């Protein structure tokens, strides 16, 4: 007897029970498959120093523009995990996995609340099995929590527009958290401002109900996550806020004018488009990028059509406006600014899967089983891709934690109880964070080591995902 896919996927216990196999799948062989590159090491050292009372960080790691810092929030999150895990480096990986599973639940609930239960189920299932999402979930980095807070941010805007005025404050709160995690997410302020301006212009109830007390409470909620950054800015020339805001406006204007008048770097734009195409392939359907692009393109056009039809009938659902705004805004900024960076993508993940789910949901009208058949096909191919590609650690995603643990223990065994100095050479060694994973691991396995006059110098280089270690005495 053929299984009714639609009944199976929409049973009440399905989504809660999904977390159990997901936990085992995400955490499988985590020591050998968890990335632990330089910038991750930076956060581990920062969180360690916070726990050891060596200072309370007000900002995080520097961004690609070294005069700017990311926020300190990921350091705070990681410090809790390291405290609970007694500084075990795997603690950060388990924190990321927990956040990933919570994101699956969150995308289900928000898809259900903003659209329908079927849309929520489809979006959660596709998201949980995306190859690129899985890699993100297994990486203890400041970009990992972005999808869940982006979902909470857009849900808050939706509920505010639907008449729950307290959620204006939560919108600001989650936006400030996103800014802490990744500076580029500040562009997501645009839909909130757009709804605010439209509401004031059209005298909508969701803006008319907001009094001075409500506005003040909203301001305080948005201020709370920003306090460390603002304290830092007072003594650092307001680079993180005012100067960054001015620089953003300048960069956006320059990119827009360059695009309109054809003076922008074509090679740069092609590079970004190739990057987006490759990312969509890794995100949706790893085995074929054209199929991934086709699935997203058709789904997006369908959602745009539904929104246009709502507009013609004068009954617009703000959920459709938000998800299209979310997708187009992020992609447009990436293209205009010519930025090809993985750090900018996590804020886009939930929007893509909500659009795909809305597209798949439309097939339900043709045949109730068709959307679930497509889901099963995508599931099989994506799981096969993840497993056969060794969770993408062999695809240029870096040297795993286990390899760095082995090198750290080798340094300890070869140092003859002497203090250890670690120096980097080769590709990537120009960055201070290059040696930080090794520094953290040496400290973790042998916390009594100190740099002294008679020390053992270890020179680390990484080539073709292999670690080379040379040694000599340092006087």
mmCIF file with all atom_site columns, N, CA and C in Angstrom, residues 218-250:
data_model
loop_
_atom_site.group_PDB
_atom_site.id
_atom_site.type_symbol
_atom_site.label_atom_id
_atom_site.label_alt_id
_atom_site.label_comp_id
_atom_site.label_asym_id
_atom_site.label_entity_id
_atom_site.label_seq_id
_atom_site.pdbx_PDB_ins_code
_atom_site.Cartn_x
_atom_site.Cartn_y
_atom_site.Cartn_z
_atom_site.occupancy
_atom_site.B_iso_or_equiv
_atom_site.pdbx_formal_charge
_atom_site.auth_seq_id
_atom_site.auth_comp_id
_atom_site.auth_asym_id
_atom_site.auth_atom_id
_atom_site.pdbx_PDB_model_num
ATOM 1  N N  . UNK A 1 218 ? 10.572 50.027 22.403 1.00 0.00 ? 218 UNK A N  1
ATOM 2  C CA . UNK A 1 218 ? 11.193 49.419 21.226 1.00 0.00 ? 218 UNK A CA 1
ATOM 3  C C  . UNK A 1 218 ? 12.655 49.846 21.110 1.00 0.00 ? 218 UNK A C  1
ATOM 4  N N  . UNK A 1 219 ? 12.906 51.119 21.360 1.00 0.00 ? 219 UNK A N  1
ATOM 5  C CA . UNK A 1 219 ? 14.274 51.636 21.303 1.00 0.00 ? 219 UNK A CA 1
ATOM 6  C C  . UNK A 1 219 ? 15.167 50.932 22.327 1.00 0.00 ? 219 UNK A C  1
ATOM 7  N N  . UNK A 1 220 ? 14.637 50.746 23.552 1.00 0.00 ? 220 UNK A N  1
ATOM 8  C CA . UNK A 1 220 ? 15.422 50.078 24.599 1.00 0.00 ? 220 UNK A CA 1
ATOM 9  C C  . UNK A 1 220 ? 15.726 48.633 24.228 1.00 0.00 ? 220 UNK A C  1
ATOM 10 N N  . UNK A 1 221 ? 14.750 47.938 23.639 1.00 0.00 ? 221 UNK A N  1
ATOM 11 C CA . UNK A 1 221 ? 14.982 46.554 23.230 1.00 0.00 ? 221 UNK A CA 1
ATOM 12 C C  . UNK A 1 221 ? 16.085 46.467 22.175 1.00 0.00 ? 221 UNK A C  1
ATOM 13 N N  . UNK A 1 222 ? 16.075 47.400 21.238 1.00 0.00 ? 222 UNK A N  1
ATOM 14 C CA . UNK A 1 222 ? 17.117 47.412 20.219 1.00 0.00 ? 222 UNK A CA 1
ATOM 15 C C  . UNK A 1 222 ? 18.465 47.822 20.764 1.00 0.00 ? 222 UNK A C  1
ATOM 16 N N  . UNK A 1 223 ? 18.453 48.598 21.854 1.00 0.00 ? 223 UNK A N  1
ATOM 17 C CA . UNK A 1 223 ? 19.698 49.106 22.436 1.00 0.00 ? 223 UNK A CA 1
ATOM 18 C C  . UNK A 1 223 ? 20.457 48.020 23.200 1.00 0.00 ? 223 UNK A C  1
ATOM 19 N N  . UNK A 1 224 ? 19.734 47.088 23.814 1.00 0.00 ? 224 UNK A N  1
ATOM 20 C CA . UNK A 1 224 ? 20.368 46.112 24.709 1.00 0.00 ? 224 UNK A CA 1
ATOM 21 C C  . UNK A 1 224 ? 21.494 45.328 24.027 1.00 0.00 ? 224 UNK A C  1
ATOM 22 N N  . UNK A 1 225 ? 21.273 44.698 22.859 1.00 0.00 ? 225 UNK A N  1
ATOM 23 C CA . UNK A 1 225 ? 22.376 43.950 22.241 1.00 0.00 ? 225 UNK A CA 1
ATOM 24 C C  . UNK A 1 225 ? 23.512 44.851 21.727 1.00 0.00 ? 225 UNK A C  1
ATOM 25 N N  . UNK A 1 226 ? 23.226 46.145 21.583 1.00 0.00 ? 226 UNK A N  1
ATOM 26 C CA . UNK A 1 226 ? 24.227 47.063 21.029 1.00 0.00 ? 226 UNK A CA 1
ATOM 27 C C  . UNK A 1 226 ? 25.115 47.690 22.093 1.00 0.00 ? 226 UNK A C  1
ATOM 28 N N  . UNK A 1 227 ? 24.798 47.487 23.362 1.00 0.00 ? 227 UNK A N  1
ATOM 29 C CA . UNK A 1 227 ? 25.521 48.188 24.427 1.00 0.00 ? 227 UNK A CA 1
ATOM 30 C C  . UNK A 1 227 ? 27.038 47.977 24.387 1.00 0.00 ? 227 UNK A C  1
ATOM 31 N N  . UNK A 1 228 ? 27.545 46.724 24.262 1.00 0.00 ? 228 UNK A N  1
ATOM 32 C CA . UNK A 1 228 ? 29.003 46.571 24.218 1.00 0.00 ? 228 UNK A CA 1
ATOM 33 C C  . UNK A 1 228 ? 29.646 47.346 23.064 1.00 0.00 ? 228 UNK A C  1
ATOM 34 N N  . UNK A 1 229 ? 29.014 47.292 21.896 1.00 0.00 ? 229 UNK A N  1
ATOM 35 C CA . UNK A 1 229 ? 29.564 47.984 20.723 1.00 0.00 ? 229 UNK A CA 1
ATOM 36 C C  . UNK A 1 229 ? 29.548 49.498 20.933 1.00 0.00 ? 229 UNK A C  1
ATOM 37 N N  . UNK A 1 230 ? 28.471 50.010 21.511 1.00 0.00 ? 230 UNK A N  1
ATOM 38 C CA . UNK A 1 230 ? 28.372 51.455 21.747 1.00 0.00 ? 230 UNK A CA 1
ATOM 39 C C  . UNK A 1 230 ? 29.399 51.920 22.776 1.00 0.00 ? 230 UNK A C  1
ATOM 40 N N  . UNK A 1 231 ? 29.619 51.098 23.804 1.00 0.00 ? 231 UNK A N  1
ATOM 41 C CA . UNK A 1 231 ? 30.651 51.440 24.793 1.00 0.00 ? 231 UNK A CA 1
ATOM 42 C C  . UNK A 1 231 ? 32.023 51.487 24.129 1.00 0.00 ? 231 UNK A C  1
ATOM 43 N N  . UNK A 1 232 ? 32.282 50.509 23.266 1.00 0.00 ? 232 UNK A N  1
ATOM 44 C CA . UNK A 1 232 ? 33.549 50.492 22.516 1.00 0.00 ? 232 UNK A CA 1
ATOM 45 C C  . UNK A 1 232 ? 33.668 51.722 21.625 1.00 0.00 ? 232 UNK A C  1
ATOM 46 N N  . UNK A 1 233 ? 32.572 52.084 20.971 1.00 0.00 ? 233 UNK A N  1
ATOM 47 C CA . UNK A 1 233 ? 32.600 53.183 20.004 1.00 0.00 ? 233 UNK A CA 1
ATOM 48 C C  . UNK A 1 233 ? 32.893 54.529 20.644 1.00 0.00 ? 233 UNK A C  1
ATOM 49 N N  . UNK A 1 234 ? 32.483 54.724 21.874 1.00 0.00 ? 234 UNK A N  1
ATOM 50 C CA . UNK A 1 234 ? 32.693 56.003 22.556 1.00 0.00 ? 234 UNK A CA 1
ATOM 51 C C  . UNK A 1 234 ? 34.176 56.354 22.605 1.00 0.00 ? 234 UNK A C  1
ATOM 52 N N  . UNK A 1 235 ? 35.015 55.342 22.763 1.00 0.00 ? 235 UNK A N  1
ATOM 53 C CA . UNK A 1 235 ? 36.457 55.578 22.852 1.00 0.00 ? 235 UNK A CA 1
ATOM 54 C C  . UNK A 1 235 ? 37.204 55.258 21.556 1.00 0.00 ? 235 UNK A C  1
ATOM 55 N N  . UNK A 1 236 ? 36.469 54.929 20.493 1.00 0.00 ? 236 UNK A N  1
ATOM 56 C CA . UNK A 1 236 ? 37.117 54.564 19.229 1.00 0.00 ? 236 UNK A CA 1
ATOM 57 C C  . UNK A 1 236 ? 36.534 55.320 18.034 1.00 0.00 ? 236 UNK A C  1
ATOM 58 N N  . UNK A 1 237 ? 36.048 56.510 18.282 1.00 0.00 ? 237 UNK A N  1
ATOM 59 C CA . UNK A 1 237 ? 35.641 57.375 17.184 1.00 0.00 ? 237 UNK A CA 1
ATOM 60 C C  . UNK A 1 237 ? 34.376 56.961 16.462 1.00 0.00 ? 237 UNK A C  1
ATOM 61 N N  . UNK A 1 238 ? 33.534 56.148 17.086 1.00 0.00 ? 238 UNK A N  1
ATOM 62 C CA . UNK A 1 238 ? 32.249 55.726 16.511 1.00 0.00 ? 238 UNK A CA 1
ATOM 63 C C  . UNK A 1 238 ? 32.392 55.070 15.134 1.00 0.00 ? 238 UNK A C  1
ATOM 64 N N  . UNK A 1 239 ? 33.474 54.288 15.007 1.00 0.00 ? 239 UNK A N  1
ATOM 65 C CA . UNK A 1 239 ? 33.705 53.595 13.735 1.00 0.00 ? 239 UNK A CA 1
ATOM 66 C C  . UNK A 1 239 ? 32.660 52.519 13.466 1.00 0.00 ? 239 UNK A C  1
ATOM 67 N N  . UNK A 1 240 ? 32.192 51.860 14.531 1.00 0.00 ? 240 UNK A N  1
ATOM 68 C CA . UNK A 1 240 ? 31.261 50.735 14.367 1.00 0.00 ? 240 UNK A CA 1
ATOM 69 C C  . UNK A 1 240 ? 29.837 51.173 14.029 1.00 0.00 ? 240 UNK A C  1
ATOM 70 N N  . UNK A 1 241 ? 29.547 52.437 14.224 1.00 0.00 ? 241 UNK A N  1
ATOM 71 C CA . UNK A 1 241 ? 28.168 52.901 14.038 1.00 0.00 ? 241 UNK A CA 1
ATOM 72 C C  . UNK A 1 241 ? 28.092 54.038 13.023 1.00 0.00 ? 241 UNK A C  1
ATOM 73 N N  . UNK A 1 242 ? 28.456 55.238 13.428 1.00 0.00 ? 242 UNK A N  1
ATOM 74 C CA . UNK A 1 242 ? 28.283 56.404 12.545 1.00 0.00 ? 242 UNK A CA 1
ATOM 75 C C  . UNK A 1 242 ? 29.154 56.329 11.300 1.00 0.00 ? 242 UNK A C  1
ATOM 76 N N  . UNK A 1 243 ? 30.433 56.051 11.499 1.00 0.00 ? 243 UNK A N  1
ATOM 77 C CA . UNK A 1 243 ? 31.344 56.000 10.348 1.00 0.00 ? 243 UNK A CA 1
ATOM 78 C C  . UNK A 1 243 ? 30.990 54.822 9.445  1.00 0.00 ? 243 UNK A C  1
ATOM 79 N N  . UNK A 1 244 ? 30.631 53.688 10.052 1.00 0.00 ? 244 UNK A N  1
ATOM 80 C CA . UNK A 1 244 ? 30.221 52.528 9.261  1.00 0.00 ? 244 UNK A CA 1
ATOM 81 C C  . UNK A 1 244 ? 28.954 52.832 8.462  1.00 0.00 ? 244 UNK A C  1
ATOM 82 N N  . UNK A 1 245 ? 28.017 53.533 9.065  1.00 0.00 ? 245 UNK A N  1
ATOM 83 C CA . UNK A 1 245 ? 26.794 53.919 8.355  1.00 0.00 ? 245 UNK A CA 1
ATOM 84 C C  . UNK A 1 245 ? 27.095 54.803 7.156  1.00 0.00 ? 245 UNK A C  1
ATOM 85 N N  . UNK A 1 246 ? 27.990 55.778 7.348  1.00 0.00 ? 246 UNK A N  1
ATOM 86 C CA . UNK A 1 246 ? 28.372 56.641 6.227  1.00 0.00 ? 246 UNK A CA 1
ATOM 87 C C  . UNK A 1 246 ? 29.086 55.878 5.137  1.00 0.00 ? 246 UNK A C  1
ATOM 88 N N  . UNK A 1 247 ? 29.945 54.960 5.535  1.00 0.00 ? 247 UNK A N  1
ATOM 89 C CA . UNK A 1 247 ? 30.665 54.144 4.552  1.00 0.00 ? 247 UNK A CA 1
ATOM 90 C C  . UNK A 1 247 ? 29.708 53.249 3.771  1.00 0.00 ? 247 UNK A C  1
ATOM 91 N N  . UNK A 1 248 ? 28.701 52.692 4.454  1.00 0.00 ? 248 UNK A N  1
ATOM 92 C CA . UNK A 1 248 ? 27.704 51.873 3.779  1.00 0.00 ? 248 UNK A CA 1
ATOM 93 C C  . UNK A 1 248 ? 26.952 52.670 2.720  1.00 0.00 ? 248 UNK A C  1
ATOM 94 N N  . UNK A 1 249 ? 26.542 53.878 3.088  1.00 0.00 ? 249 UNK A N  1
ATOM 95 C CA . UNK A 1 249 ? 25.813 54.726 2.139  1.00 0.00 ? 249 UNK A CA 1
ATOM 96 C C  . UNK A 1 249 ? 26.684 55.040 0.926  1.00 0.00 ? 249 UNK A C  1
ATOM 97 N N  . UNK A 1 250 ? 27.951 55.351 1.178  1.00 0.00 ? 250 UNK A N  1
ATOM 98 C CA . UNK A 1 250 ? 28.880 55.651 0.081  1.00 0.00 ? 250 UNK A CA 1
ATOM 99 C C  . UNK A 1 250 ? 29.071 54.425 -0.821 1.00 0.00 ? 250 UNK A C  1
#
